[in-house]
CSV table of C-alpha atoms in Angstrom, one decimal:
chain,number,residue,atom,x,y,z
A,1,MET,CA,39.2,76.6,108.3
A,2,LYS,CA,38.0,79.3,110.6
A,3,ARG,CA,38.1,83.0,109.9
A,4,THR,CA,39.8,84.6,112.9
A,5,PHE,CA,41.0,87.9,114.3
A,6,LEU,CA,42.4,89.4,117.5
A,7,ALA,CA,40.6,92.4,119.0
A,8,LEU,CA,39.9,94.6,122.0
A,9,PRO,CA,36.2,94.6,122.7
A,10,VAL,CA,34.7,98.0,123.4
A,11,GLU,CA,31.9,98.6,125.9
A,12,THR,CA,29.5,101.4,124.9
A,13,THR,CA,27.8,104.0,127.0
A,14,SER,CA,24.4,105.7,126.7
A,15,SER,CA,26.1,108.9,125.6
A,16,PHE,CA,28.0,107.0,122.9
A,17,MET,CA,24.7,105.5,121.7
A,18,ILE,CA,23.2,109.0,121.4
A,19,MET,CA,26.2,110.2,119.3
A,20,TYR,CA,26.2,107.0,117.3
A,21,GLU,CA,22.5,107.4,116.4
A,22,LYS,CA,23.1,111.1,115.6
A,23,ILE,CA,25.8,110.2,113.1
A,24,ARG,CA,23.7,107.5,111.6
A,25,ASN,CA,20.7,109.9,111.2
A,26,GLU,CA,23.0,112.5,109.6
A,27,LEU,CA,24.2,109.9,107.1
A,28,ALA,CA,20.8,108.2,106.6
A,29,GLY,CA,20.7,109.1,102.9
A,30,GLU,CA,23.9,107.2,102.3
A,31,SER,CA,24.3,103.4,101.8
A,32,ILE,CA,26.3,102.4,104.9
A,33,LYS,CA,26.3,99.0,106.6
A,34,TRP,CA,26.5,100.0,110.3
A,35,VAL,CA,28.3,97.9,112.9
A,36,PRO,CA,25.9,96.8,115.7
A,37,PRO,CA,27.0,98.3,119.0
A,38,ASP,CA,27.4,94.9,120.6
A,39,ARG,CA,30.0,94.0,117.9
A,40,LEU,CA,32.2,97.1,118.3
A,41,HIS,CA,35.9,96.3,118.8
A,42,ILE,CA,39.4,97.5,117.9
A,43,THR,CA,41.0,94.9,115.6
A,44,MET,CA,44.6,94.3,116.4
A,45,PHE,CA,45.3,91.5,113.8
A,46,PHE,CA,43.1,89.9,111.2
A,47,PHE,CA,44.3,86.4,110.4
A,48,GLY,CA,41.6,85.4,107.9
A,49,ALA,CA,41.3,81.7,107.0
A,50,THR,CA,43.0,79.9,110.0
A,51,SER,CA,43.9,76.2,110.1
A,52,ASP,CA,43.8,74.2,113.3
A,53,ASP,CA,47.6,74.3,113.4
A,54,MET,CA,47.7,78.1,113.0
A,55,GLU,CA,45.0,78.5,115.7
A,56,PHE,CA,47.1,76.4,118.1
A,57,ARG,CA,50.2,78.6,117.3
A,58,ILE,CA,48.2,81.8,117.8
A,59,LYS,CA,46.8,80.6,121.2
A,60,LYS,CA,50.2,79.4,122.3
A,61,ALA,CA,51.8,82.8,121.4
A,62,LEU,CA,49.1,84.7,123.3
A,63,ALA,CA,49.7,82.5,126.3
A,64,THR,CA,53.3,83.6,126.4
A,65,MET,CA,52.0,87.1,127.2
A,66,GLN,CA,50.5,86.1,130.6
A,67,GLY,CA,52.3,88.9,132.4
A,68,ALA,CA,51.1,91.6,129.9
A,69,SER,CA,48.7,94.0,131.4
A,70,ILE,CA,45.7,95.1,129.3
A,71,ASP,CA,44.0,97.8,131.4
A,72,PHE,CA,43.8,101.4,130.1
A,73,ARG,CA,41.2,104.0,129.3
A,74,VAL,CA,40.6,105.1,125.8
A,75,VAL,CA,38.9,108.2,124.4
A,76,PHE,CA,37.5,108.1,120.9
A,77,ASP,CA,37.6,111.7,119.7
A,78,HIS,CA,37.3,112.0,115.9
A,79,LEU,CA,35.9,110.4,112.8
A,80,GLY,CA,37.9,109.2,109.8
A,81,VAL,CA,37.7,106.9,106.8
A,82,PHE,CA,39.9,104.2,105.1
A,83,PRO,CA,41.5,104.0,102.7
A,84,SER,CA,40.9,107.6,101.6
A,85,LYS,CA,38.4,110.4,101.6
A,86,LYS,CA,37.7,109.9,97.9
A,87,ASN,CA,37.2,106.1,98.3
A,88,ALA,CA,35.7,105.7,101.8
A,89,ARG,CA,35.2,102.0,102.5
A,90,VAL,CA,35.4,102.1,106.3
A,91,LEU,CA,34.0,104.9,108.6
A,92,TRP,CA,35.7,104.8,112.0
A,93,ALA,CA,36.2,106.6,115.3
A,94,GLY,CA,39.8,107.4,116.1
A,95,VAL,CA,41.5,107.3,119.5
A,96,GLU,CA,42.9,110.4,121.3
A,97,ASN,CA,46.1,108.6,122.5
A,98,PRO,CA,47.3,105.7,120.3
A,99,LYS,CA,50.4,105.0,122.3
A,100,PRO,CA,48.9,102.2,124.6
A,101,PHE,CA,47.5,100.5,121.4
A,102,GLN,CA,50.8,100.8,119.5
A,103,HIS,CA,52.7,99.4,122.5
A,104,LEU,CA,50.3,96.4,122.7
A,105,TYR,CA,50.5,95.9,118.9
A,106,GLU,CA,54.3,95.8,119.0
A,107,SER,CA,54.2,93.3,121.9
A,108,LEU,CA,51.7,91.1,120.1
A,109,THR,CA,53.7,91.3,116.9
A,110,ILE,CA,56.8,90.0,118.7
A,111,ALA,CA,54.9,87.2,120.5
A,112,LEU,CA,53.1,86.1,117.4
A,113,GLU,CA,56.2,86.2,115.2
A,114,GLN,CA,58.2,84.2,117.8
A,115,GLY,CA,55.3,81.8,117.8
A,116,ASP,CA,55.8,81.2,114.1
A,117,VAL,CA,52.5,83.0,113.2
A,118,ALA,CA,52.7,84.6,109.7
A,119,LEU,CA,51.4,88.2,109.9
A,120,GLU,CA,50.3,90.4,107.0
A,121,ARG,CA,51.4,93.9,107.7
A,122,ASN,CA,50.8,95.8,104.5
A,123,HIS,CA,49.8,99.1,106.2
A,124,ALA,CA,50.5,101.0,109.3
A,125,PHE,CA,48.6,100.1,112.4
A,126,THR,CA,45.9,102.7,113.2
A,127,PRO,CA,43.8,101.9,116.3
A,128,HIS,CA,40.2,102.6,115.4
A,129,LEU,CA,36.6,101.6,116.1
A,130,THR,CA,34.8,100.7,112.8
A,131,LEU,CA,31.4,102.3,112.9
A,132,GLY,CA,30.2,101.4,109.4
A,133,ARG,CA,31.2,100.4,105.9
A,134,PRO,CA,30.0,102.8,103.2
A,135,LYS,CA,28.8,100.9,100.1
A,136,TRP,CA,27.9,104.0,98.1
A,137,ILE,CA,28.2,107.7,98.9
A,138,ARG,CA,25.7,109.7,96.9
A,139,ASP,CA,26.7,113.2,98.2
A,140,ARG,CA,30.4,113.1,98.9
A,141,SER,CA,30.6,116.8,99.7
A,142,ARG,CA,27.9,116.4,102.4
A,143,PHE,CA,29.5,113.2,103.7
A,144,MET,CA,32.9,115.0,104.1
A,145,GLN,CA,31.1,118.0,105.9
A,146,ILE,CA,29.6,115.6,108.4
A,147,LEU,CA,32.9,114.0,109.0
A,148,GLU,CA,34.6,117.4,109.6
A,149,SER,CA,31.8,118.4,111.9
A,150,HIS,CA,32.7,115.5,114.2
A,151,GLN,CA,36.4,116.3,114.6
A,152,SER,CA,37.6,117.1,118.1
A,153,MET,CA,34.5,115.6,119.7
A,154,HIS,CA,34.1,113.3,122.7
A,155,LEU,CA,32.5,110.2,121.2
A,156,LEU,CA,33.3,107.6,123.8
A,157,SER,CA,35.5,107.1,126.9
A,158,THR,CA,35.8,103.6,128.1
A,159,ARG,CA,38.1,101.0,129.7
A,160,ILE,CA,40.0,98.4,127.7
A,161,ASP,CA,40.7,95.4,129.9
A,162,ARG,CA,41.0,92.3,127.7
A,163,LEU,CA,42.1,91.0,124.3
A,164,VAL,CA,39.9,88.4,122.6
A,165,TYR,CA,40.8,85.9,120.0
A,166,TYR,CA,37.6,85.6,117.9
A,167,GLN,CA,36.2,83.4,115.2
A,168,SER,CA,34.2,85.4,112.7
A,169,ILE,CA,31.2,83.5,111.3
A,170,LEU,CA,29.7,85.2,108.2
A,171,THR,CA,25.9,85.2,108.0
A,172,PRO,CA,23.5,87.1,105.7
A,173,ASP,CA,22.8,89.4,108.7
A,174,GLY,CA,26.4,90.2,109.2
A,175,PRO,CA,29.3,88.5,111.0
A,176,LEU,CA,28.9,86.8,114.4
A,177,TYR,CA,31.9,86.7,116.7
A,178,LYS,CA,32.6,83.6,118.7
A,179,PRO,CA,35.4,84.0,121.4
A,180,LEU,CA,38.1,81.4,121.1
A,181,GLY,CA,40.3,82.8,123.9
A,182,ILE,CA,40.4,85.8,126.3
A,183,TYR,CA,43.7,87.3,127.4
A,184,PRO,CA,44.6,87.8,130.1
A,185,PRO,CA,42.5,84.8,131.1
A,186,LYS,CA,39.8,85.5,133.6
A,187,PRO,CA,39.9,83.5,136.9
A,188,VAL,CA,37.3,80.8,137.1
């Protein structure tokens, strides 16, 4: 079985890379597994272990959304953590305006459920860009001060123009993402 997910790839800019490196340097004393910039994305759905039959149903459901437009600008303007400040497991950049993402999430939910794709929705959808995964925070107070110092900032402004169905291949150096489908399909 393949490990799959549905995401919006995010193109970075040179100004983002400067800010990303600044945040990494500020948190250099902490044990954080950073996401390489070429793998940054906004996860819409994580399917996990996916059978061939389920992959077929996912692709078929996504094909029903041919008329859906995915073309909007996004601004990432603050940092946050999941699941909580006391137990940070994901360090992320949040979006200024979540409405386009929430609308797309709702449309995808309908299409996938109508396509008989089982969805796990055990938490509210929060559009975000995972920057890193803290393994151990030595100085929690300093960590929180750094997060607070990056509120109301302009981390990245970029265009979102496609949805990608990925296979995640786990390796010792981190996951590799293999596109299984791009929506809307690009003309050949």
